[in-house]
N, CA and C of each residue as an Amber inpcrd file, in Angstrom:
protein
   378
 128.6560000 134.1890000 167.1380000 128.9340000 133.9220000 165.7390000
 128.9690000 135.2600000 164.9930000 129.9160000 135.0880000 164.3080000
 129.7900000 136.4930000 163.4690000 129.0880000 136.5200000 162.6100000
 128.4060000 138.1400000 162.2540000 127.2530000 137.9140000 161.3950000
 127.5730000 139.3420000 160.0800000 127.3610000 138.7900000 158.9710000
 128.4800000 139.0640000 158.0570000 126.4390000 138.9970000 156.7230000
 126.5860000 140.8230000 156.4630000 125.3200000 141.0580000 155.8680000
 126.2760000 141.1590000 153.9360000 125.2900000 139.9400000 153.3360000
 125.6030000 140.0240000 152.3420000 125.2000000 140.8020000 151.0410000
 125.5040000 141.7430000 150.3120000 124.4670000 142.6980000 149.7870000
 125.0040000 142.4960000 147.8870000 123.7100000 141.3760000 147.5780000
 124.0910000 140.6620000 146.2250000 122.8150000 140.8600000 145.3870000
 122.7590000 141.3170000 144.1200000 121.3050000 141.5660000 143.2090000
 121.2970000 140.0920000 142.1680000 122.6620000 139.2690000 142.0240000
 122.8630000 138.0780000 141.3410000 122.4480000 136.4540000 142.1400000
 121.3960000 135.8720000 142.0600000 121.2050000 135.1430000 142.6930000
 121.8520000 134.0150000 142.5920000 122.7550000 133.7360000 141.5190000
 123.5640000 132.5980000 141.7110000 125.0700000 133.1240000 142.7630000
 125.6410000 134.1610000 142.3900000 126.6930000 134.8700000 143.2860000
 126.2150000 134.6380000 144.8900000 125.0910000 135.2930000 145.0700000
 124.6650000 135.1080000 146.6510000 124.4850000 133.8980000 146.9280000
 124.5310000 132.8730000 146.3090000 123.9240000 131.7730000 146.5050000
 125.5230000 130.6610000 146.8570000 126.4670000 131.1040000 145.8720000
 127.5130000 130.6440000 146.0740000 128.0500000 131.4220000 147.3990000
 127.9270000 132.9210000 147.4520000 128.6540000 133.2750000 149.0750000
 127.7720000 133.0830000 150.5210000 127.1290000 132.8190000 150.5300000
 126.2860000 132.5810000 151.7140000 126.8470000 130.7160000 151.6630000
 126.6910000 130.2000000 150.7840000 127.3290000 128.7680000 151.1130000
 129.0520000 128.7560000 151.7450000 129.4660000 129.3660000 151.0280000
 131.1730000 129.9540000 151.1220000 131.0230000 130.1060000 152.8100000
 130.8210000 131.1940000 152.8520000 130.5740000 131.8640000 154.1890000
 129.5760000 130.9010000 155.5120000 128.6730000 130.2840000 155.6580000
 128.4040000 129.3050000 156.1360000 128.9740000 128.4360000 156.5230000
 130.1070000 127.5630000 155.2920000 130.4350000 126.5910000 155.7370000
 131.5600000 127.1890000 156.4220000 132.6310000 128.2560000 156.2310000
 133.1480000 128.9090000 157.3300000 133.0660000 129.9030000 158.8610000
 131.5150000 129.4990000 159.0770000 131.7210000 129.8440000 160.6010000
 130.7750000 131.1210000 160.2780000 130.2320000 131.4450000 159.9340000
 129.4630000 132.8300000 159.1140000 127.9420000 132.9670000 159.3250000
 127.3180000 133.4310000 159.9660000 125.6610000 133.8240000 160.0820000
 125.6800000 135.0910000 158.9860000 124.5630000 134.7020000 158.0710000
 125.0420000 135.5640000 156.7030000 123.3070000 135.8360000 156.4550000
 123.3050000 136.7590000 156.6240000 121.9120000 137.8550000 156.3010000
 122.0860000 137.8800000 154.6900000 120.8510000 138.7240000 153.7730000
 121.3830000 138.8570000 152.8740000 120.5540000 140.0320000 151.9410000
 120.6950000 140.4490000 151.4370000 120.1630000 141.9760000 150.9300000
 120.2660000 141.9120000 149.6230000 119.0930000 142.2050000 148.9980000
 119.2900000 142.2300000 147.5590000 119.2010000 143.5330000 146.6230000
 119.5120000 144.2570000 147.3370000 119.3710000 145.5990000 146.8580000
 119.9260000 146.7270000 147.7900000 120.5930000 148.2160000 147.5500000
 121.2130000 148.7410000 148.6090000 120.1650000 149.5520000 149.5940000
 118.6500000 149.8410000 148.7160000 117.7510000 150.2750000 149.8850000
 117.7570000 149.0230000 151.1360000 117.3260000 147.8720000 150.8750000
 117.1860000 146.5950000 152.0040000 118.4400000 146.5630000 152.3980000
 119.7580000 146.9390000 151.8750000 120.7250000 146.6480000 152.8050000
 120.9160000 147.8600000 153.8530000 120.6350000 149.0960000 153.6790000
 120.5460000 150.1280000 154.4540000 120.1280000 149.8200000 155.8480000
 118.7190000 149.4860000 155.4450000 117.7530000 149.0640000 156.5830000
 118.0700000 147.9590000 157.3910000 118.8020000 146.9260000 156.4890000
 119.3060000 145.6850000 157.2550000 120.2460000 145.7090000 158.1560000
 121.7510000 146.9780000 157.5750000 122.7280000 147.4580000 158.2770000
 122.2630000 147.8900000 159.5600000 120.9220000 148.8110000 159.5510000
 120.7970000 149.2880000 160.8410000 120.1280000 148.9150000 161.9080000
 119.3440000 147.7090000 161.1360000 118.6400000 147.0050000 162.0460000
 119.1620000 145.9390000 163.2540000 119.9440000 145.2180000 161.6990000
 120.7380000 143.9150000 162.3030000 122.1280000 143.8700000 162.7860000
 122.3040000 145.2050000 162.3700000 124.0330000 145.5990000 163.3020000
 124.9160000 144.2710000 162.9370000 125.3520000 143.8290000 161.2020000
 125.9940000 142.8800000 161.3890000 127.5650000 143.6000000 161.6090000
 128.0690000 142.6810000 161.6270000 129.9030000 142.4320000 162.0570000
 130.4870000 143.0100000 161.1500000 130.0830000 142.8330000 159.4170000
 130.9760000 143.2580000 158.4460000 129.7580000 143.3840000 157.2280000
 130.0220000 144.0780000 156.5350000 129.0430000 143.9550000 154.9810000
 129.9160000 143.7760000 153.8840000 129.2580000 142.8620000 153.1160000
 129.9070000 142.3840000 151.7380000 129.0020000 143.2350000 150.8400000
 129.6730000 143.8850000 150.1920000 128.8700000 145.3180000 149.2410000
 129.6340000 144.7780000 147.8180000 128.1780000 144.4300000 147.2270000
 128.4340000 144.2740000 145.4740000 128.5180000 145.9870000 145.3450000
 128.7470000 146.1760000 144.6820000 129.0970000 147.8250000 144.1410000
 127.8120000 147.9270000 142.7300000 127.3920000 147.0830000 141.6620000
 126.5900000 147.0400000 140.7240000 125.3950000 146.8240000 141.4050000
 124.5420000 147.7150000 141.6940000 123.3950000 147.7700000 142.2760000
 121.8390000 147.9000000 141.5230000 120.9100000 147.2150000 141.7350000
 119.8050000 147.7330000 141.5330000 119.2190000 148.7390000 142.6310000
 118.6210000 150.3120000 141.6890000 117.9560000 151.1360000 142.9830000
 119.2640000 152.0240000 143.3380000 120.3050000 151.8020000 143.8280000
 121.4900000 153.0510000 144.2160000 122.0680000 151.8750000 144.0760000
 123.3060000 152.4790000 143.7740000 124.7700000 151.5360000 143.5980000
 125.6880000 151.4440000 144.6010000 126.6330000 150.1020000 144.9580000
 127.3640000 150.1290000 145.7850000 127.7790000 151.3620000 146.6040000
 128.5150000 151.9580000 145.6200000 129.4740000 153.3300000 146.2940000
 128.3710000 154.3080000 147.1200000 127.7040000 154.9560000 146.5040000
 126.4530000 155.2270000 146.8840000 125.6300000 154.7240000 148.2880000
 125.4690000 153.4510000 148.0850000 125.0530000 153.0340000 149.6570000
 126.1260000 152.8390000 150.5900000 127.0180000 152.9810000 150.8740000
 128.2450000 152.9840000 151.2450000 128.4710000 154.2550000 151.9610000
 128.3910000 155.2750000 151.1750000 128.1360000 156.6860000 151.5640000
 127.2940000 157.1220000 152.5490000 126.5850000 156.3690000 152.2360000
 125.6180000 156.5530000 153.1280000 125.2990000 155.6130000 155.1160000
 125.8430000 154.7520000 154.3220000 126.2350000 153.7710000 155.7100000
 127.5850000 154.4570000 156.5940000 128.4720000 155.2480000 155.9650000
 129.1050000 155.7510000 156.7430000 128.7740000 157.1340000 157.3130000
 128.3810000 157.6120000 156.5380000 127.3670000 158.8750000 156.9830000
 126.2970000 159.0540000 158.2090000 126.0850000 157.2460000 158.4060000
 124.7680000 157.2840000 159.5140000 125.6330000 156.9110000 160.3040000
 125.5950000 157.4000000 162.0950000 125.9230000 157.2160000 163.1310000
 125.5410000 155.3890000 163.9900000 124.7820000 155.0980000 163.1850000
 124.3460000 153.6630000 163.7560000 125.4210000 152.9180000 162.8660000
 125.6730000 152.9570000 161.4380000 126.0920000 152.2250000 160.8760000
 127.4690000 152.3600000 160.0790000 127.9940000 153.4000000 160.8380000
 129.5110000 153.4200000 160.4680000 130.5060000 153.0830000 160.6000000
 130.1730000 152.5430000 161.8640000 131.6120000 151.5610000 162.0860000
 131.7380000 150.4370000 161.5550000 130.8090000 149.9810000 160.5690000
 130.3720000 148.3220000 160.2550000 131.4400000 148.5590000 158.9570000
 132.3590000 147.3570000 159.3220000 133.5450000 147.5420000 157.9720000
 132.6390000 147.0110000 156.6980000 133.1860000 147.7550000 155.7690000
 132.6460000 147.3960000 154.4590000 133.4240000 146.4480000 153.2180000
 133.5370000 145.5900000 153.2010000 134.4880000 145.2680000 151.9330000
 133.7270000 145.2030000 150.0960000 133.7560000 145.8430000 149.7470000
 133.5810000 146.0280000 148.2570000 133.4890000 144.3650000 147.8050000
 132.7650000 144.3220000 147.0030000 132.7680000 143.1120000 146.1670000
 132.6350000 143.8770000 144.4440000 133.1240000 143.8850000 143.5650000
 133.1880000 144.0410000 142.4260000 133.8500000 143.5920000 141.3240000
 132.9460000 143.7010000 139.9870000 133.9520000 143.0620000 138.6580000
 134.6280000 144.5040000 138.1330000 134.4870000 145.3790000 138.9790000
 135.1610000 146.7450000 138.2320000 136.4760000 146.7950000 138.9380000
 137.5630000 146.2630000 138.0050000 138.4890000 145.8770000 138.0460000
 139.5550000 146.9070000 138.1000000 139.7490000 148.2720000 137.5330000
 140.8710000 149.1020000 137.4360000 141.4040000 149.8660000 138.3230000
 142.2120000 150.1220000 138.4010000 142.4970000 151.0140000 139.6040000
 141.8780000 152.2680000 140.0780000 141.1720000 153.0810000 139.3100000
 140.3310000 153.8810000 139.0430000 138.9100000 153.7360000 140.1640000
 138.3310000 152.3670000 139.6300000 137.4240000 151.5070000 140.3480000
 137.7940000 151.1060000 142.0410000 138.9530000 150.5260000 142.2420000
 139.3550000 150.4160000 143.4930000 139.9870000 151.9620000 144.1920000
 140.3320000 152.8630000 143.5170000 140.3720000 154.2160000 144.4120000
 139.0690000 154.8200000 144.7560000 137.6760000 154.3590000 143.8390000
 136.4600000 155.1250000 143.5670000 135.6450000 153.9100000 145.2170000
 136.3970000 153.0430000 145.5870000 135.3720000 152.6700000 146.5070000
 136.4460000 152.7130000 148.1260000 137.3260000 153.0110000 147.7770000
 138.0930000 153.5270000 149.0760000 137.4930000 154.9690000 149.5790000
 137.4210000 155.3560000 148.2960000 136.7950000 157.5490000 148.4520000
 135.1750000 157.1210000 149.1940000 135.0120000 156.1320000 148.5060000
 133.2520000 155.7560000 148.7990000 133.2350000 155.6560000 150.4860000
 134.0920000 155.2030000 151.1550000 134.5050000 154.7390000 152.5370000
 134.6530000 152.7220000 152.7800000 134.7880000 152.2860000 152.0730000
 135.0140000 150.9030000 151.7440000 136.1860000 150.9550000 152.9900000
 136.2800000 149.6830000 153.5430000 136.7850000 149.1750000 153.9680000
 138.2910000 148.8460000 153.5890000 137.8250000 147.7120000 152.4640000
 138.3720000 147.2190000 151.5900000 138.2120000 146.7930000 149.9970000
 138.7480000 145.9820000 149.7320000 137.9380000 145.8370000 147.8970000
 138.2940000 144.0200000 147.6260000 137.5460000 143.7950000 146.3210000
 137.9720000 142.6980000 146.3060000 137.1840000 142.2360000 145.0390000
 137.6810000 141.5310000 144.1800000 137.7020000 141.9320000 142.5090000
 136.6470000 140.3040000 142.4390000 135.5390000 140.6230000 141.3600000
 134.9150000 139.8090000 140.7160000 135.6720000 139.1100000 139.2840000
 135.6780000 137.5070000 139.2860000 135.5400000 136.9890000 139.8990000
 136.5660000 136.5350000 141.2590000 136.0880000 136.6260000 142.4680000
 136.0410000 136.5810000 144.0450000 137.2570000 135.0270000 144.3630000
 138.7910000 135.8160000 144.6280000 139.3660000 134.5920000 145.2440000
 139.1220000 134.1310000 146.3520000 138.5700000 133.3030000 146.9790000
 137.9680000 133.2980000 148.1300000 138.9090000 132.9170000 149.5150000
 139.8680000 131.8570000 148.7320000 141.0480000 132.6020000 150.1580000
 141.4490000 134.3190000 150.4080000 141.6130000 135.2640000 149.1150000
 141.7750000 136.0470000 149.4840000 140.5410000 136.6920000 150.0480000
 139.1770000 136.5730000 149.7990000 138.3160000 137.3510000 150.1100000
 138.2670000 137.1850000 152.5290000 138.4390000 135.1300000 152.6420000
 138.3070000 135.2170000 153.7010000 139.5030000 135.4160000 154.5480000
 140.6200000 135.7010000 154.1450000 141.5790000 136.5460000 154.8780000
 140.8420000 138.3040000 154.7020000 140.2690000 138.4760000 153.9240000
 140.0320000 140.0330000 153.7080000 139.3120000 139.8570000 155.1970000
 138.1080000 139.4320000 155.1390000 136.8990000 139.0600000 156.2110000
 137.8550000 139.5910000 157.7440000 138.6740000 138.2350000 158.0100000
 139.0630000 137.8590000 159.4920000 139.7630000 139.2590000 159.8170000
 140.9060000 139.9520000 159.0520000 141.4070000 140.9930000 158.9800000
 140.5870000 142.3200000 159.7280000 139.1980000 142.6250000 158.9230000
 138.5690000 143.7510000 159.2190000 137.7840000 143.1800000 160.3060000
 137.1620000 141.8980000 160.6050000 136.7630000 141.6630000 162.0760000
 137.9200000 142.1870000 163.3710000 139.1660000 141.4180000 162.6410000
 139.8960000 141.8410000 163.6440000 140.0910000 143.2370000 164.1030000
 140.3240000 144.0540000 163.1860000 140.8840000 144.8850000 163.2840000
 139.3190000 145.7530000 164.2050000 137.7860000 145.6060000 163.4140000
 136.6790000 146.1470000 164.7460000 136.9870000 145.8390000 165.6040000
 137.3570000 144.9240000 166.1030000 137.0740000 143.9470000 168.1010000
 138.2420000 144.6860000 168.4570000 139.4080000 144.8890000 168.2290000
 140.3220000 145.6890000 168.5420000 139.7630000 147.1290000 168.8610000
 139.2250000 147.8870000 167.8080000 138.5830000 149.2900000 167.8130000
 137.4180000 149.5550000 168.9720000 136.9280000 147.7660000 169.3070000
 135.7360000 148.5420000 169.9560000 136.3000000 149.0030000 171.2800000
């Protein structure tokens, strides 16, 4: 099962994507902050991380940086979750090493084509 680390400080948001994600096939960890998602990334080696970018403690981009920076946890695709909408915002989390992006509020067909995409494209890489 793929296991897909969710990294949300809004407890109704996490609450709606861990259901989202569940009922599609999804073992969904979940992190409420980007220090616990650090640690979670490297512990639990999930499949993909869903990165809110508005963080309590360090901010999306920021932990991001850092997940690609560490040798345990860089290959783990990242897709951005954010309400920072401008283009500005989506070049600022590609530079970050994002994966991908994907705009608050979250279309969720587009988010789970985003998902299957960057799985695919790891299992291919490994």
């Amino acid at each position: 099962m793929t296991k897909v680390l969710l990294v949300e400080d809004n407890d109704m948001n996490r609450d709606l994507f861990v259901r989202y994600l569940e009922l599609h096939g999804f073992a969904v960890v979940t992190a409420n902050n980007s220090i616990q998602a650090l640690d979670m990334a490297a512990s639990d080696r999930p499949d993909l991380i869903l990165m809110d970018m508005s963080l309590p403690l360090m901010d999306g981009w920021e932990a991001t940086r850092r997940l690609k920076a560490n040798l345990v946890t860089s290959t783990i695709p990242v897709l951005a979750l954010t309400a920072h909408a401008m283009a500005e915002d989506r070049r600022r989390s590609f530079e970050a090493g994002c994966d991908d992006y994907e705009t608050k509020p979250v279309s969720f067909s587009s988010l789970l084509a985003k998902i299957h995409r960057l799985i695919k494209q790891q299992a291919t890489s490994d």
